[in-house]
Coordinates of C-alpha atoms in Angstrom, one line a residue:
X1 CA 4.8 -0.1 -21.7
X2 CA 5.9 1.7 -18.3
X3 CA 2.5 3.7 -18.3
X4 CA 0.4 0.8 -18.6
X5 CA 2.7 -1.8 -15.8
X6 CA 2.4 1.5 -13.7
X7 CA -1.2 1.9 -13.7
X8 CA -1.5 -2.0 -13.0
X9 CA 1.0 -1.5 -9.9
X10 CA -0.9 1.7 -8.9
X11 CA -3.9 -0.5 -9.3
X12 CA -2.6 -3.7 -7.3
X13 CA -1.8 -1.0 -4.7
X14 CA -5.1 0.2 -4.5
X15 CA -6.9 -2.8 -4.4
X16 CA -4.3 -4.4 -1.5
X17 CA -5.0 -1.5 0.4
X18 CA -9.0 -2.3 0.2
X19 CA -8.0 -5.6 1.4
X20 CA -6.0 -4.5 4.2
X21 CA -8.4 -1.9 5.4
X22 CA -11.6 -4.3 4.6
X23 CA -9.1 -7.3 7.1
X24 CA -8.8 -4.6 9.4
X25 CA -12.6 -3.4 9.9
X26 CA -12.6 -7.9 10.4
X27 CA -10.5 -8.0 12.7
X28 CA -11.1 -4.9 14.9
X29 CA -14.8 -6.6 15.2
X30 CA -13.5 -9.6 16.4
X31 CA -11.3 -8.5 18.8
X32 CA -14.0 -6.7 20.2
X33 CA -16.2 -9.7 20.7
X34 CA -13.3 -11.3 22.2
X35 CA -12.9 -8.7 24.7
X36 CA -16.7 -8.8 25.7
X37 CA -16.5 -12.8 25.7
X38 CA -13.8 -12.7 27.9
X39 CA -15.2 -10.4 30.3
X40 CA -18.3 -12.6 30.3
X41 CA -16.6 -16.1 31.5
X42 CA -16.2 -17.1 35.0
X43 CA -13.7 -19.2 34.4
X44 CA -10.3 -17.6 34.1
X45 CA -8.4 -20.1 32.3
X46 CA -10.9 -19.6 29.4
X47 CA -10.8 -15.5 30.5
X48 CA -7.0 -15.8 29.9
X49 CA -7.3 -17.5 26.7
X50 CA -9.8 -15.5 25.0
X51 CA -7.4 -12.1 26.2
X52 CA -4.2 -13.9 24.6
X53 CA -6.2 -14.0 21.4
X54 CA -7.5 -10.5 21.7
X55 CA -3.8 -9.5 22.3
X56 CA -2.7 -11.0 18.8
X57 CA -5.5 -10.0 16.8
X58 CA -4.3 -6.2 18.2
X59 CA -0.8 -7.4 17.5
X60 CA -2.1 -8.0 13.6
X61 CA -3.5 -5.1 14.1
X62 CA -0.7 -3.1 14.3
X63 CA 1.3 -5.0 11.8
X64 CA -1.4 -4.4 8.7
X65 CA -1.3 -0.6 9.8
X66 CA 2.5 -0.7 9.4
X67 CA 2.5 -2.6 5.6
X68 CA -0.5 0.2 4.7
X69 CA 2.0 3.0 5.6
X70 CA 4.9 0.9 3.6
X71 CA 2.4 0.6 0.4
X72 CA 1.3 3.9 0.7
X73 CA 5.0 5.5 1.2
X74 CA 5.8 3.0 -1.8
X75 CA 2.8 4.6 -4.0
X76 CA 4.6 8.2 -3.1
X77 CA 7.9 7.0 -4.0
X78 CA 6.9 5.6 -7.5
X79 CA 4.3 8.4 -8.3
X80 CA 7.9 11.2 -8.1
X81 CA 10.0 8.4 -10.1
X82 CA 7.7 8.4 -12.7
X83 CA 7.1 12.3 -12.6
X84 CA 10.8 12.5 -12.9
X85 CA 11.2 10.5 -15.7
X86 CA 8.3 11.9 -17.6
X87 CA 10.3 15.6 -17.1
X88 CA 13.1 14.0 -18.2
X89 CA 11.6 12.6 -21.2
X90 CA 10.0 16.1 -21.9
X91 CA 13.3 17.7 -21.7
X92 CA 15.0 15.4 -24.4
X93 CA 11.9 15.7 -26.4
X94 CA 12.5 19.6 -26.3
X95 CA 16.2 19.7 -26.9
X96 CA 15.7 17.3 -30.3
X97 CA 12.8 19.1 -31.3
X98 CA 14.8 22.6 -31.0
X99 CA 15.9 22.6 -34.8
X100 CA 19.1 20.0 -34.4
X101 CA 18.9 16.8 -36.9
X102 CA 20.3 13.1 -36.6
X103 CA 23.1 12.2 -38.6
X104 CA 21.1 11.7 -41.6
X105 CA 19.7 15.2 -41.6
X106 CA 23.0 16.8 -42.3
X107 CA 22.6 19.1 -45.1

């Protein structure tokens, strides 16, 4: 059971990172066209308005650039947890396996 809920975690992972790096590629394009928009308006109330929403979308920006490193230090974290306990398992697998019997095996 702890293989397969990992692979489906590893696999939500992956697929929230697409997400986050398809949202990005969004919203690096619009900012853009907001920065050429602004540029293009005489009118600096509108100017100021279109550059307040270039300034959040860089702001979101930012903030889906931290939560990918969060995931991705996440993803790390997990990935040694699970190699750890797999040694671990290995190890207790080993010392049963080295000629020692339960209590029914007593001779």
């Amino acid at each position: 059971m702890g293989k397969a809920s990992g692979q489906t975690q590893l696999e939500r992972a992956e697929k929230t990172l697409l997400a986050i790096k398809e949202f990005k590629r969004y919203l690096q394009g619009v900012e853009k066209d907001l920065s050429q928009m602004s540029k293009k308006f005489s009118s600096k109330e509108i100017a100021h308005g279109v550059g307040f929403a270039a300034t959040g979308i860089h702001e979101a920006l930012t903030y889906l650039d931290i939560v990918r490193k969060v995931i991705e230090k996440t993803e790390r974290i997990v990935a040694k947890k699970n190699i750890v306990s797999g040694d671990r398992i290995s190890e207790l697998d080993e010392s049963q396996s080295d000629g020692r019997t339960g209590i029914s095996g007593t001779a």
